């Protein structure tokens, strides 16, 4: 058992492949790693490891997508002219800021949870933002983040040794204990093959808007906060 290291393992988590010996250890590992225990149907699998079970899983996944798309196509409210005008308005404003904002079809999780708005009086975006701390298996969702706020200020409540919340600080101890100069903020480059993932490195001293310019955003930005010494598997574009 990878949780208690005492008993013989009986179960394996479909999501993170951790071995557990009992229901108690299963619950502990889910809490410690923020794991939901649901198998990732879209995880990359190399051709050498691809089996008939993977093929069947992909087929069923496509069937589920088809059913979701069909249900969304029949939904009258989400396809109302007002909703379409709002999405067109957001994409148009983002284009004016040199940001290529793309929206997903109705039924996708990111489309459903996105709360990004544009304030015409202040002439700025209030972004829905997701922060992922991979070294601690933690992620946080922020709503209404103004586009003129610097990334350093956005991260202060999470990794600043003085200003961060005590509970969050304890969970992200590896970040708060490291020098701030070692912290890197990465954003995945969209429209690339799944086996060729690359990231853009963002400037923490600049505003969110400045960092998003010239980039493709699908629904809302997702930022990966990593440490320079531990980001070996995350290849930055240009390296």
Short mmCIF file of C-alpha atoms in Angstrom, two decimals, residues 8-197:
data_model
loop_
_atom_site.label_atom_id
_atom_site.label_comp_id
_atom_site.label_asym_id
_atom_site.label_seq_id
_atom_site.Cartn_x
_atom_site.Cartn_y
_atom_site.Cartn_z
CA UNK A 8 -0.67 -5.71 1.06
CA UNK A 9 -2.23 -3.60 -1.68
CA UNK A 10 -5.61 -4.78 -2.98
CA UNK A 11 -6.83 -1.83 -5.05
CA UNK A 12 -5.35 0.44 -7.70
CA UNK A 13 -6.68 3.93 -8.38
CA UNK A 14 -7.89 4.24 -12.02
CA UNK A 15 -6.83 7.90 -12.04
CA UNK A 16 -3.32 8.08 -10.56
CA UNK A 17 -2.47 4.36 -10.42
CA UNK A 18 -1.65 4.46 -6.69
CA UNK A 19 -1.97 1.16 -4.81
CA UNK A 20 -4.14 0.99 -1.66
CA UNK A 21 -5.04 -1.71 0.83
CA UNK A 22 -8.39 -0.51 2.17
CA UNK A 23 -11.21 1.97 1.78
CA UNK A 24 -9.63 4.19 4.45
CA UNK A 25 -6.34 4.40 2.55
CA UNK A 26 -8.23 5.06 -0.68
CA UNK A 27 -9.94 8.04 0.94
CA UNK A 28 -6.65 9.27 2.41
CA UNK A 29 -4.85 9.16 -0.94
CA UNK A 30 -7.73 11.01 -2.64
CA UNK A 31 -7.58 13.74 -0.01
CA UNK A 32 -3.79 14.04 -0.06
CA UNK A 33 -3.47 14.16 -3.86
CA UNK A 34 -6.81 15.85 -4.68
CA UNK A 35 -7.58 12.77 -6.77
CA UNK A 36 -11.18 12.08 -7.79
CA UNK A 37 -10.54 8.41 -8.57
CA UNK A 38 -12.07 8.71 -12.05
CA UNK A 39 -10.01 7.30 -14.91
CA UNK A 40 -8.68 9.91 -17.35
CA UNK A 41 -10.24 8.82 -20.63
CA UNK A 42 -8.12 11.24 -22.66
CA UNK A 43 -4.70 10.39 -21.16
CA UNK A 44 -2.01 9.96 -23.80
CA UNK A 45 -1.04 6.35 -24.55
CA UNK A 46 1.80 5.49 -26.90
CA UNK A 47 1.19 3.17 -29.85
CA UNK A 48 3.37 0.45 -28.29
CA UNK A 49 1.14 0.33 -25.19
CA UNK A 50 -2.17 0.63 -27.05
CA UNK A 51 -4.41 -2.44 -26.53
CA UNK A 52 -7.90 -3.59 -27.51
CA UNK A 53 -9.16 -2.33 -24.16
CA UNK A 54 -7.87 1.15 -24.98
CA UNK A 55 -9.59 0.97 -28.35
CA UNK A 56 -12.87 -0.01 -26.70
CA UNK A 57 -12.46 2.77 -24.15
CA UNK A 58 -11.91 5.34 -26.92
CA UNK A 59 -14.97 4.07 -28.79
CA UNK A 60 -17.17 4.42 -25.69
CA UNK A 61 -15.68 7.86 -24.99
CA UNK A 62 -16.66 9.01 -28.50
CA UNK A 63 -20.16 7.65 -27.96
CA UNK A 64 -20.43 9.69 -24.74
CA UNK A 65 -19.23 12.80 -26.57
CA UNK A 66 -21.82 12.20 -29.27
CA UNK A 67 -24.63 11.91 -26.73
CA UNK A 68 -23.47 15.06 -24.92
CA UNK A 69 -23.26 17.02 -28.18
CA UNK A 70 -26.72 15.83 -29.23
CA UNK A 71 -28.22 16.83 -25.86
CA UNK A 72 -26.56 20.24 -26.11
CA UNK A 73 -27.89 20.72 -29.64
CA UNK A 74 -31.44 20.20 -28.33
CA UNK A 75 -31.01 22.71 -25.48
CA UNK A 76 -32.92 25.85 -26.44
CA UNK A 77 -31.71 28.26 -23.72
CA UNK A 78 -27.97 27.93 -24.25
CA UNK A 79 -28.41 28.52 -27.98
CA UNK A 80 -30.44 31.68 -27.51
CA UNK A 81 -29.42 34.77 -29.53
CA UNK A 82 -28.41 36.54 -26.29
CA UNK A 83 -25.88 33.81 -25.42
CA UNK A 84 -24.42 33.83 -28.91
CA UNK A 85 -24.12 37.63 -28.86
CA UNK A 86 -22.30 37.49 -25.51
CA UNK A 87 -19.75 34.95 -26.77
CA UNK A 88 -19.21 36.93 -29.96
CA UNK A 89 -18.77 40.09 -27.86
CA UNK A 90 -16.12 38.45 -25.63
CA UNK A 91 -14.21 37.01 -28.60
CA UNK A 92 -14.30 40.37 -30.38
CA UNK A 93 -13.01 42.25 -27.32
CA UNK A 94 -10.25 39.68 -26.82
CA UNK A 95 -9.25 40.04 -30.47
CA UNK A 96 -8.93 43.78 -29.90
CA UNK A 97 -6.42 42.98 -27.12
CA UNK A 98 -4.45 40.68 -29.46
CA UNK A 99 -5.79 37.56 -27.70
CA UNK A 100 -7.31 34.69 -29.66
CA UNK A 101 -10.15 33.56 -27.41
CA UNK A 102 -11.84 30.31 -28.40
CA UNK A 103 -15.04 28.94 -26.88
CA UNK A 104 -16.02 25.28 -26.67
CA UNK A 105 -19.38 23.79 -27.68
CA UNK A 106 -22.11 23.63 -25.07
CA UNK A 107 -21.79 20.61 -22.81
CA UNK A 108 -18.05 20.87 -22.22
CA UNK A 109 -16.98 21.42 -18.62
CA UNK A 110 -14.82 24.47 -19.35
CA UNK A 111 -17.69 26.12 -21.23
CA UNK A 112 -20.06 25.48 -18.34
CA UNK A 113 -17.76 26.77 -15.58
CA UNK A 114 -16.29 29.78 -17.41
CA UNK A 115 -17.30 33.05 -15.70
CA UNK A 116 -15.15 35.52 -17.69
CA UNK A 117 -16.79 38.90 -18.29
CA UNK A 118 -15.85 42.21 -19.90
CA UNK A 119 -16.66 45.51 -18.18
CA UNK A 120 -17.45 48.09 -20.87
CA UNK A 121 -17.28 51.00 -18.39
CA UNK A 122 -13.77 50.12 -17.19
CA UNK A 123 -12.84 48.63 -20.58
CA UNK A 124 -11.18 45.55 -19.13
CA UNK A 125 -11.65 41.83 -18.71
CA UNK A 126 -12.47 40.09 -15.45
CA UNK A 127 -11.08 36.62 -16.09
CA UNK A 128 -12.02 33.21 -14.84
CA UNK A 129 -8.59 31.81 -13.94
CA UNK A 130 -7.28 28.41 -12.86
CA UNK A 131 -4.01 28.01 -10.95
CA UNK A 132 -2.36 24.58 -10.89
CA UNK A 133 0.48 23.72 -8.51
CA UNK A 134 1.67 20.35 -9.92
CA UNK A 135 4.35 19.68 -7.29
CA UNK A 136 1.64 19.64 -4.58
CA UNK A 137 -1.18 18.19 -6.73
CA UNK A 138 -3.27 21.27 -5.94
CA UNK A 139 -5.39 23.55 -8.08
CA UNK A 140 -7.46 26.63 -7.34
CA UNK A 141 -10.11 28.49 -9.34
CA UNK A 142 -10.32 32.28 -9.24
CA UNK A 143 -13.23 34.33 -10.54
CA UNK A 144 -13.35 37.98 -11.54
CA UNK A 145 -9.58 38.51 -11.81
CA UNK A 146 -8.98 41.98 -13.39
CA UNK A 147 -6.71 41.89 -16.42
CA UNK A 148 -4.51 44.73 -15.08
CA UNK A 149 -3.47 42.73 -11.99
CA UNK A 150 0.10 41.40 -12.06
CA UNK A 151 0.74 37.69 -11.80
CA UNK A 152 2.86 38.27 -8.70
CA UNK A 153 -0.13 39.86 -6.93
CA UNK A 154 -2.39 37.02 -8.08
CA UNK A 155 -0.04 34.45 -6.52
CA UNK A 156 0.55 36.28 -3.23
CA UNK A 157 -2.43 34.71 -1.38
CA UNK A 158 -1.02 31.27 -2.26
CA UNK A 159 2.78 31.21 -2.07
CA UNK A 160 3.80 34.39 -0.26
CA UNK A 161 5.27 33.37 3.15
CA UNK A 162 3.65 36.38 4.86
CA UNK A 163 0.41 37.16 3.01
CA UNK A 164 -0.76 33.66 2.08
CA UNK A 165 -3.60 31.89 3.86
CA UNK A 166 -2.22 29.55 6.60
CA UNK A 167 -4.14 26.52 5.32
CA UNK A 168 -3.10 27.12 1.71
CA UNK A 169 0.45 27.90 2.81
CA UNK A 170 0.69 24.56 4.60
CA UNK A 171 -0.53 22.67 1.55
CA UNK A 172 1.86 24.55 -0.76
CA UNK A 173 4.78 24.33 1.67
CA UNK A 174 7.26 23.38 -1.04
CA UNK A 175 6.53 26.67 -2.82
CA UNK A 176 6.55 28.96 0.20
CA UNK A 177 9.82 27.40 1.44
CA UNK A 178 11.55 27.98 -1.90
CA UNK A 179 13.05 31.32 -2.99
CA UNK A 180 10.60 33.42 -5.00
CA UNK A 181 13.21 33.61 -7.77
CA UNK A 182 12.76 29.85 -8.33
CA UNK A 183 9.03 30.15 -9.05
CA UNK A 184 8.08 29.95 -12.72
CA UNK A 185 4.63 30.53 -14.24
CA UNK A 186 3.86 28.51 -17.37
CA UNK A 187 0.89 28.38 -19.70
CA UNK A 188 0.25 25.51 -22.08
CA UNK A 189 0.43 26.34 -25.79
CA UNK A 190 -2.84 25.31 -27.42
CA UNK A 191 -3.35 23.67 -30.83
CA UNK A 192 -0.40 21.28 -30.52
CA UNK A 193 -0.28 17.47 -30.67
CA UNK A 194 -0.79 15.75 -27.32
CA UNK A 195 2.62 14.09 -27.58
CA UNK A 196 4.29 17.45 -28.29
CA UNK A 197 3.19 19.60 -25.35
#
